[in-house]
CSV table of C-alpha atoms in Angstrom, one decimal:
chain,number,residue,atom,x,y,z
A,1,UNK,CA,96.9,47.5,6.1
A,2,UNK,CA,96.8,43.8,5.1
A,3,UNK,CA,100.2,42.5,3.9
A,4,UNK,CA,100.6,39.4,1.8
A,5,UNK,CA,104.3,38.6,1.3
A,6,UNK,CA,105.6,36.2,-1.2
A,7,UNK,CA,109.1,35.1,-0.4
A,8,UNK,CA,110.7,35.5,-3.8
A,9,UNK,CA,110.0,38.0,-6.6
A,10,UNK,CA,112.0,36.1,-9.2
A,11,UNK,CA,113.0,32.4,-9.2
A,12,UNK,CA,114.9,30.3,-11.7
A,13,UNK,CA,114.8,26.5,-11.3
A,14,UNK,CA,115.8,23.5,-13.4
A,15,UNK,CA,113.5,20.9,-14.8
A,16,UNK,CA,112.8,18.2,-12.3
A,17,UNK,CA,113.6,20.2,-9.2
A,18,UNK,CA,111.2,20.4,-6.3
A,19,UNK,CA,110.2,24.0,-5.9
A,20,UNK,CA,108.6,25.7,-2.9
A,21,UNK,CA,106.8,29.1,-3.2
A,22,UNK,CA,106.0,30.6,0.2
A,23,UNK,CA,103.3,33.1,1.1
A,24,UNK,CA,102.6,34.7,4.4
A,25,UNK,CA,99.8,37.0,5.4
A,26,UNK,CA,99.6,39.1,8.6
A,27,UNK,CA,95.9,39.7,9.1
A,28,UNK,CA,94.7,36.3,10.4
A,29,UNK,CA,92.7,35.6,7.2
A,30,UNK,CA,91.1,32.2,7.0
A,31,UNK,CA,91.1,31.9,3.2
A,32,UNK,CA,94.3,31.7,1.1
A,33,UNK,CA,94.7,31.2,-2.6
A,34,UNK,CA,97.4,30.4,-5.2
A,35,UNK,CA,96.9,31.5,-8.8
A,36,UNK,CA,99.0,31.5,-11.8
A,37,UNK,CA,98.9,34.2,-14.4
A,38,UNK,CA,99.7,33.7,-18.0
A,39,UNK,CA,99.2,36.2,-20.9
A,40,UNK,CA,95.9,35.6,-22.6
A,41,UNK,CA,94.7,33.2,-19.9
A,42,UNK,CA,94.2,35.5,-17.0
A,43,UNK,CA,94.4,34.2,-13.5
A,44,UNK,CA,93.8,30.5,-13.0
A,45,UNK,CA,93.2,29.0,-9.6
A,46,UNK,CA,95.6,26.3,-8.6
A,47,UNK,CA,94.6,25.6,-5.0
A,48,UNK,CA,92.9,27.4,-2.2
A,49,UNK,CA,92.6,26.8,1.6
A,50,UNK,CA,89.6,27.5,3.8
A,51,UNK,CA,91.7,27.3,7.0
A,52,UNK,CA,94.6,25.5,8.6
A,53,UNK,CA,95.2,22.1,7.1
A,54,UNK,CA,92.2,22.5,4.9
A,55,UNK,CA,92.7,22.7,1.1
A,56,UNK,CA,90.7,22.4,-2.1
A,57,UNK,CA,91.8,21.9,-5.7
A,58,UNK,CA,91.2,24.8,-8.0
A,59,UNK,CA,90.9,24.5,-11.8
A,60,UNK,CA,94.5,23.5,-12.6
A,61,UNK,CA,96.0,21.5,-9.7
A,62,UNK,CA,98.0,19.0,-11.7
A,63,UNK,CA,101.6,19.1,-10.9
A,64,UNK,CA,101.1,21.2,-7.8
A,65,UNK,CA,100.5,20.5,-4.1
A,66,UNK,CA,100.0,22.9,-1.2
A,67,UNK,CA,100.6,23.0,2.5
A,68,UNK,CA,99.0,25.0,5.2
A,69,UNK,CA,100.3,24.1,8.7
A,70,UNK,CA,99.9,27.5,10.1
A,71,UNK,CA,97.1,30.0,9.5
A,72,UNK,CA,99.4,32.7,8.2
A,73,UNK,CA,101.4,30.6,5.8
A,74,UNK,CA,100.4,28.9,2.6
A,75,UNK,CA,103.0,27.1,0.5
A,76,UNK,CA,102.8,26.0,-3.1
A,77,UNK,CA,104.9,23.0,-4.1
A,78,UNK,CA,106.0,22.0,-7.5
A,79,UNK,CA,106.9,18.4,-7.0
A,80,UNK,CA,109.0,18.1,-10.2
A,81,UNK,CA,109.2,21.4,-12.0
A,82,UNK,CA,108.6,21.4,-15.7
A,83,UNK,CA,109.0,24.1,-18.3
A,84,UNK,CA,105.3,24.5,-18.7
A,85,UNK,CA,105.1,25.7,-15.1
A,86,UNK,CA,107.1,28.8,-16.1
A,87,UNK,CA,104.7,31.6,-15.0
A,88,UNK,CA,103.8,34.3,-12.6
A,89,UNK,CA,102.4,33.0,-9.4
A,90,UNK,CA,100.1,35.1,-7.2
A,91,UNK,CA,99.2,34.4,-3.6
A,92,UNK,CA,96.1,36.0,-2.1
A,93,UNK,CA,94.1,36.0,1.1
A,94,UNK,CA,90.7,37.1,2.4
A,95,UNK,CA,88.8,36.8,5.6
A,96,UNK,CA,86.0,34.4,6.0
A,97,UNK,CA,83.2,36.9,6.3
A,98,UNK,CA,81.1,35.7,3.5
A,99,UNK,CA,80.3,37.6,0.4
A,100,UNK,CA,82.0,40.9,-0.3
A,101,UNK,CA,85.5,40.6,1.2
A,102,UNK,CA,88.0,41.2,-1.6
A,103,UNK,CA,91.2,39.3,-2.1
A,104,UNK,CA,94.4,40.8,-0.9
A,105,UNK,CA,97.3,39.9,-3.2
A,106,UNK,CA,101.0,39.5,-2.8
A,107,UNK,CA,103.4,41.0,-5.4
A,108,UNK,CA,103.8,37.8,-7.2
A,109,UNK,CA,106.7,35.3,-7.9
A,110,UNK,CA,107.9,35.1,-11.5
A,111,UNK,CA,109.1,31.5,-11.8
A,112,UNK,CA,111.3,30.4,-14.8
A,113,UNK,CA,111.9,26.7,-15.2
A,114,UNK,CA,114.8,25.9,-17.6
B,1,UNK,CA,80.7,24.9,-12.9
B,2,UNK,CA,81.4,28.6,-12.7
B,3,UNK,CA,82.8,30.6,-15.6
B,4,UNK,CA,83.8,34.2,-16.3
B,5,UNK,CA,84.2,35.5,-19.8
B,6,UNK,CA,85.8,38.7,-20.9
B,7,UNK,CA,85.6,39.0,-24.6
B,8,UNK,CA,87.6,42.2,-25.1
B,9,UNK,CA,91.4,41.5,-25.1
B,10,UNK,CA,92.1,45.2,-25.6
B,11,UNK,CA,90.3,48.5,-25.5
B,12,UNK,CA,91.3,52.0,-26.3
B,13,UNK,CA,89.7,55.2,-24.9
B,14,UNK,CA,90.5,58.8,-25.1
B,15,UNK,CA,91.2,60.7,-21.9
B,16,UNK,CA,88.1,62.1,-20.2
B,17,UNK,CA,85.8,59.7,-22.1
B,18,UNK,CA,83.8,56.9,-20.5
B,19,UNK,CA,84.6,53.3,-21.3
B,20,UNK,CA,82.7,50.0,-20.6
B,21,UNK,CA,84.6,46.7,-20.0
B,22,UNK,CA,82.5,43.7,-20.6
B,23,UNK,CA,82.1,40.7,-18.3
B,24,UNK,CA,79.7,37.8,-18.5
B,25,UNK,CA,79.4,35.0,-16.0
B,26,UNK,CA,77.9,31.6,-15.7
B,27,UNK,CA,76.9,30.0,-12.4
B,28,UNK,CA,74.1,27.9,-11.0
B,29,UNK,CA,74.5,29.4,-7.5
B,30,UNK,CA,71.7,31.7,-6.4
B,31,UNK,CA,74.0,33.7,-4.2
B,32,UNK,CA,77.2,35.0,-5.7
B,33,UNK,CA,79.5,38.0,-5.8
B,34,UNK,CA,81.3,39.8,-8.6
B,35,UNK,CA,84.5,41.7,-8.3
B,36,UNK,CA,86.6,43.9,-10.6
B,37,UNK,CA,90.4,44.2,-10.2
B,38,UNK,CA,92.9,46.5,-11.8
B,39,UNK,CA,96.5,45.4,-12.6
B,40,UNK,CA,98.8,48.2,-13.6
B,41,UNK,CA,102.1,47.5,-15.3
B,42,UNK,CA,103.7,47.4,-11.8
B,43,UNK,CA,101.9,44.0,-11.4
B,44,UNK,CA,99.9,44.7,-8.2
B,45,UNK,CA,96.3,43.7,-8.1
B,46,UNK,CA,94.0,46.5,-6.9
B,47,UNK,CA,90.4,45.8,-5.9
B,48,UNK,CA,88.0,48.2,-7.5
B,49,UNK,CA,84.4,47.3,-6.9
B,50,UNK,CA,82.0,44.6,-5.7
B,51,UNK,CA,78.4,43.6,-6.6
B,52,UNK,CA,76.4,41.0,-4.8
B,53,UNK,CA,73.8,39.0,-6.6
B,54,UNK,CA,71.0,40.2,-4.3
B,55,UNK,CA,72.1,43.8,-4.4
B,56,UNK,CA,69.3,45.8,-6.0
B,57,UNK,CA,71.3,48.8,-6.9
B,58,UNK,CA,74.3,48.8,-9.1
B,59,UNK,CA,77.6,49.3,-7.2
B,60,UNK,CA,79.5,52.5,-7.6
B,61,UNK,CA,82.9,53.6,-6.3
B,62,UNK,CA,84.0,57.0,-7.4
B,63,UNK,CA,84.6,56.9,-11.1
B,64,UNK,CA,83.8,53.1,-11.3
B,65,UNK,CA,80.4,51.7,-11.6
B,66,UNK,CA,79.2,48.2,-12.2
B,67,UNK,CA,76.4,47.7,-14.7
B,68,UNK,CA,74.8,44.6,-13.3
B,69,UNK,CA,72.2,42.8,-15.5
B,70,UNK,CA,71.3,39.7,-13.6
B,71,UNK,CA,69.0,38.2,-16.3
B,72,UNK,CA,71.8,38.6,-18.9
B,73,UNK,CA,74.4,37.4,-16.4
B,74,UNK,CA,76.6,40.4,-17.2
B,75,UNK,CA,78.6,42.6,-14.8
B,76,UNK,CA,80.2,45.3,-17.0
B,77,UNK,CA,82.6,47.8,-15.5
B,78,UNK,CA,82.1,51.4,-16.5
B,79,UNK,CA,84.9,53.9,-16.0
B,80,UNK,CA,83.8,57.5,-16.3
B,81,UNK,CA,86.1,60.4,-17.2
B,82,UNK,CA,89.1,58.1,-18.1
B,83,UNK,CA,92.5,59.2,-16.9
B,84,UNK,CA,96.0,58.2,-18.3
B,85,UNK,CA,96.5,56.3,-15.0
B,86,UNK,CA,93.6,54.1,-15.8
B,87,UNK,CA,95.8,52.3,-18.4
B,88,UNK,CA,96.1,48.7,-17.0
B,89,UNK,CA,94.7,45.2,-17.2
B,90,UNK,CA,91.3,44.8,-15.8
B,91,UNK,CA,90.0,41.5,-14.4
B,92,UNK,CA,86.4,40.4,-13.6
B,93,UNK,CA,86.1,37.7,-10.9
B,94,UNK,CA,83.3,35.8,-9.3
B,95,UNK,CA,82.7,34.0,-6.0
B,96,UNK,CA,79.9,31.5,-5.6
B,97,UNK,CA,78.6,29.9,-2.4
B,98,UNK,CA,82.0,28.4,-1.7
B,99,UNK,CA,85.0,30.6,-1.1
B,100,UNK,CA,86.5,29.8,-4.5
B,101,UNK,CA,87.1,32.9,-6.5
B,102,UNK,CA,87.7,32.6,-10.3
B,103,UNK,CA,88.9,35.2,-12.8
B,104,UNK,CA,88.4,36.0,-16.4
B,105,UNK,CA,91.2,36.4,-19.0
B,106,UNK,CA,91.3,40.2,-18.6
B,107,UNK,CA,91.0,43.3,-20.8
B,108,UNK,CA,93.9,45.6,-21.4
B,109,UNK,CA,92.7,49.2,-21.4
B,110,UNK,CA,94.8,51.9,-22.9
B,111,UNK,CA,93.9,55.5,-22.4
B,112,UNK,CA,95.4,58.0,-24.9
B,113,UNK,CA,95.6,61.8,-24.6
C-alpha cells in the first residue's frame, strides 16, 4: 500500500518564522503535490513537482516555495510565515502513468501561525 | 485555464436513498480526467471513482457511479443506497493534459436515518 507521510500533524509557528513542511512517499512516484485546504475554498494547489528538481507553480504559490532534491521527498517552505497561512496542508503523490492514476494523500498538517 | 465548480455546499439524504452530487468543469484540453474523492471527518482523502474524457461508458464503482455529460461539461457523482457512513465531504477534481490536478470547493453530505 502506498504511504505518504507528513512529518507533523499539528504545528504552531510565529509570524515571520521560516517553516518547513516535509512529505515523504514510499512508492517511487514521480509526481508530488502540495495543497492547502480551507473551509469553503476546497483544496487549492500550491505547487507540484513532475520529478526530482522539477517544480511547477499551482494556483496559489505566493508566499511559498518547494524543494525536491530526492524523489521520495517534497518539502513546502513558508519563507516568512503569516497569519493568513494558517491552514490545513495536504501532500499527495501519484505515479506518472498518464490519465487515471489517483492521488495518494498524506494525513495533513494543520499549521497555525500566531 | 481549468476550473471545477461544485455548487452544493451541503446536501442531506435519507439512509437507503440515492443522492447526486453536482460537478461542472471547464477546460480547453481535449483529453482530461475527472476524479471524485471522499473526506470523512477523520480527514483522510479517499479516492472513489475516475472518468476519462474519452471513456464512452459512465464509470461505476460499487454504489458509486459517475454521470458524465461531456457536452454539458458535467461529472456528477451518484451514490445509490446511501449509508450513514457516507456522511462526509466530497470533492470533484480534474486533471488536464499536464499532471496538474485541481479540486472543487466540495459538498458536505449528511445521511440521516
